[in-house]
Amino acid sequence: MNEIKKNLKIFVDAVKSSDVYLNYYKQKEILSANPLLLSQVNDFRAQNFALQTTKNADNLYDEIDRFEMQYAEFRRNPEVNAFLEAELAYCRLMQDIDDALAVELAADFE
């Protein structure tokens, strides 16, 4: 178990030193310097998440169109856009890590 913990620390340190991780935290700090903008971004993220997880597919495309139009100008803000792009890249990195672990260890659960 100590070998796993040691290698896990090495892996976590590698993630934390990656360009994706460093850029995400840089953009997060920039955004955090403006509490109002941070609050607006968090509202955007919450509404986006709600749309992505909705079970009501009847008018989903209309809701997505409305959402995109509502936030089009907001997304043009360079700080907002840089943060959201960095966050997306970081989320994709985490998904890639999760997928790789699942693929490599899936045989153990068959």
mmCIF file of C-alpha atoms in Angstrom:
data_model
loop_
_atom_site.group_PDB
_atom_site.id
_atom_site.type_symbol
_atom_site.label_atom_id
_atom_site.label_comp_id
_atom_site.label_asym_id
_atom_site.label_seq_id
_atom_site.Cartn_x
_atom_site.Cartn_y
_atom_site.Cartn_z
ATOM 1 C CA MET A 1 0.000 0.000 0.000
ATOM 2 C CA ASN A 2 2.875 2.389 0.700
ATOM 3 C CA GLU A 3 4.071 1.933 -2.907
ATOM 4 C CA ILE A 4 0.619 2.925 -4.182
ATOM 5 C CA LYS A 5 0.521 5.996 -1.942
ATOM 6 C CA LYS A 6 4.007 7.015 -3.050
ATOM 7 C CA ASN A 7 3.134 6.650 -6.728
ATOM 8 C CA LEU A 8 -0.194 8.377 -6.214
ATOM 9 C CA LYS A 9 1.610 11.378 -4.754
ATOM 10 C CA ILE A 10 3.948 11.421 -7.762
ATOM 11 C CA PHE A 11 0.929 11.274 -10.078
ATOM 12 C CA VAL A 12 -0.944 14.034 -8.235
ATOM 13 C CA ASP A 13 2.166 16.213 -8.298
ATOM 14 C CA ALA A 14 2.441 15.603 -12.059
ATOM 15 C CA VAL A 15 -1.175 16.690 -12.547
ATOM 16 C CA LYS A 16 -0.632 19.769 -10.382
ATOM 17 C CA SER A 17 2.402 20.773 -12.424
ATOM 18 C CA SER A 18 0.654 20.278 -15.781
ATOM 19 C CA ASP A 19 -0.074 23.264 -18.015
ATOM 20 C CA VAL A 20 -3.794 22.471 -17.886
ATOM 21 C CA TYR A 21 -3.919 22.534 -14.091
ATOM 22 C CA LEU A 22 -1.714 25.623 -13.762
ATOM 23 C CA ASN A 23 -3.738 27.544 -16.335
ATOM 24 C CA TYR A 24 -7.027 26.614 -14.650
ATOM 25 C CA TYR A 25 -5.839 27.899 -11.276
ATOM 26 C CA LYS A 26 -4.361 31.033 -12.836
ATOM 27 C CA GLN A 27 -7.686 31.818 -14.517
ATOM 28 C CA LYS A 28 -9.554 30.984 -11.309
ATOM 29 C CA GLU A 29 -7.407 33.482 -9.373
ATOM 30 C CA ILE A 30 -7.979 36.168 -11.995
ATOM 31 C CA LEU A 31 -11.720 35.608 -11.831
ATOM 32 C CA SER A 32 -11.740 35.477 -8.025
ATOM 33 C CA ALA A 33 -10.315 39.012 -7.958
ATOM 34 C CA ASN A 34 -13.699 40.214 -9.220
ATOM 35 C CA PRO A 35 -16.379 38.834 -6.846
ATOM 36 C CA LEU A 36 -19.298 40.096 -8.945
ATOM 37 C CA LEU A 37 -17.953 38.474 -12.101
ATOM 38 C CA LEU A 38 -17.197 35.279 -10.162
ATOM 39 C CA SER A 39 -20.795 35.213 -8.929
ATOM 40 C CA GLN A 40 -22.092 35.678 -12.479
ATOM 41 C CA VAL A 41 -19.851 32.873 -13.743
ATOM 42 C CA ASN A 42 -21.101 30.602 -10.974
ATOM 43 C CA ASP A 43 -24.706 31.398 -11.937
ATOM 44 C CA PHE A 44 -23.870 30.616 -15.576
ATOM 45 C CA ARG A 45 -22.242 27.321 -14.557
ATOM 46 C CA ALA A 46 -25.223 26.340 -12.388
ATOM 47 C CA GLN A 47 -27.706 27.021 -15.187
ATOM 48 C CA ASN A 48 -25.497 25.213 -17.692
ATOM 49 C CA PHE A 49 -25.275 22.192 -15.391
ATOM 50 C CA ALA A 50 -29.049 22.203 -14.907
ATOM 51 C CA LEU A 51 -29.545 22.186 -18.679
ATOM 52 C CA GLN A 52 -27.066 19.359 -19.157
ATOM 53 C CA THR A 53 -28.718 17.184 -16.540
ATOM 54 C CA THR A 54 -32.366 17.909 -17.301
ATOM 55 C CA LYS A 55 -34.678 14.993 -17.861
ATOM 56 C CA ASN A 56 -37.235 17.161 -19.661
ATOM 57 C CA ALA A 57 -36.271 16.757 -23.315
ATOM 58 C CA ASP A 58 -39.491 18.199 -24.726
ATOM 59 C CA ASN A 59 -38.125 21.673 -25.336
ATOM 60 C CA LEU A 60 -34.450 21.137 -24.549
ATOM 61 C CA TYR A 61 -33.181 22.562 -27.838
ATOM 62 C CA ASP A 62 -35.254 25.710 -27.306
ATOM 63 C CA GLU A 63 -33.908 26.039 -23.769
ATOM 64 C CA ILE A 64 -30.320 25.615 -24.982
ATOM 65 C CA ASP A 65 -30.857 28.249 -27.682
ATOM 66 C CA ARG A 66 -32.344 30.634 -25.118
ATOM 67 C CA PHE A 67 -29.465 29.991 -22.736
ATOM 68 C CA GLU A 68 -26.837 30.575 -25.441
ATOM 69 C CA MET A 69 -28.482 33.829 -26.551
ATOM 70 C CA GLN A 70 -28.885 34.998 -22.949
ATOM 71 C CA TYR A 71 -25.176 34.513 -22.239
ATOM 72 C CA ALA A 72 -23.665 35.327 -25.644
ATOM 73 C CA GLU A 73 -22.440 38.776 -24.615
ATOM 74 C CA PHE A 74 -21.305 37.500 -21.220
ATOM 75 C CA ARG A 75 -19.157 34.818 -22.889
ATOM 76 C CA ARG A 76 -17.383 37.516 -24.926
ATOM 77 C CA ASN A 77 -15.779 38.839 -21.742
ATOM 78 C CA PRO A 78 -12.122 37.736 -22.052
ATOM 79 C CA GLU A 79 -11.821 36.838 -18.344
ATOM 80 C CA VAL A 80 -15.008 34.774 -18.435
ATOM 81 C CA ASN A 81 -14.081 33.017 -21.641
ATOM 82 C CA ALA A 82 -10.520 32.269 -20.501
ATOM 83 C CA PHE A 83 -11.779 30.806 -17.230
ATOM 84 C CA LEU A 84 -14.481 28.670 -18.859
ATOM 85 C CA GLU A 85 -12.040 27.346 -21.471
ATOM 86 C CA ALA A 86 -9.470 26.536 -18.772
ATOM 87 C CA GLU A 87 -12.136 24.858 -16.648
ATOM 88 C CA LEU A 88 -13.277 22.755 -19.592
ATOM 89 C CA ALA A 89 -9.703 21.665 -20.320
ATOM 90 C CA TYR A 90 -9.227 20.744 -16.651
ATOM 91 C CA CYS A 91 -12.494 18.773 -16.587
ATOM 92 C CA ARG A 92 -11.437 16.912 -19.730
ATOM 93 C CA LEU A 93 -8.108 16.070 -18.113
ATOM 94 C CA MET A 94 -9.942 14.653 -15.088
ATOM 95 C CA GLN A 95 -12.256 12.666 -17.391
ATOM 96 C CA ASP A 96 -9.271 11.279 -19.303
ATOM 97 C CA ILE A 97 -7.667 10.189 -16.045
ATOM 98 C CA ASP A 98 -10.900 8.587 -14.852
ATOM 99 C CA ASP A 99 -11.402 6.834 -18.201
ATOM 100 C CA ALA A 100 -7.836 5.521 -18.231
ATOM 101 C CA LEU A 101 -8.199 4.127 -14.718
ATOM 102 C CA ALA A 102 -11.517 2.504 -15.590
ATOM 103 C CA VAL A 103 -10.124 0.903 -18.747
ATOM 104 C CA GLU A 104 -6.947 -0.341 -17.093
ATOM 105 C CA LEU A 105 -8.710 -1.730 -14.025
ATOM 106 C CA ALA A 106 -12.033 -2.853 -15.547
ATOM 107 C CA ALA A 107 -10.838 -6.416 -16.046
ATOM 108 C CA ASP A 108 -10.569 -6.757 -12.291
ATOM 109 C CA PHE A 109 -14.325 -6.270 -11.954
ATOM 110 C CA GLU A 110 -15.606 -8.659 -14.614
#
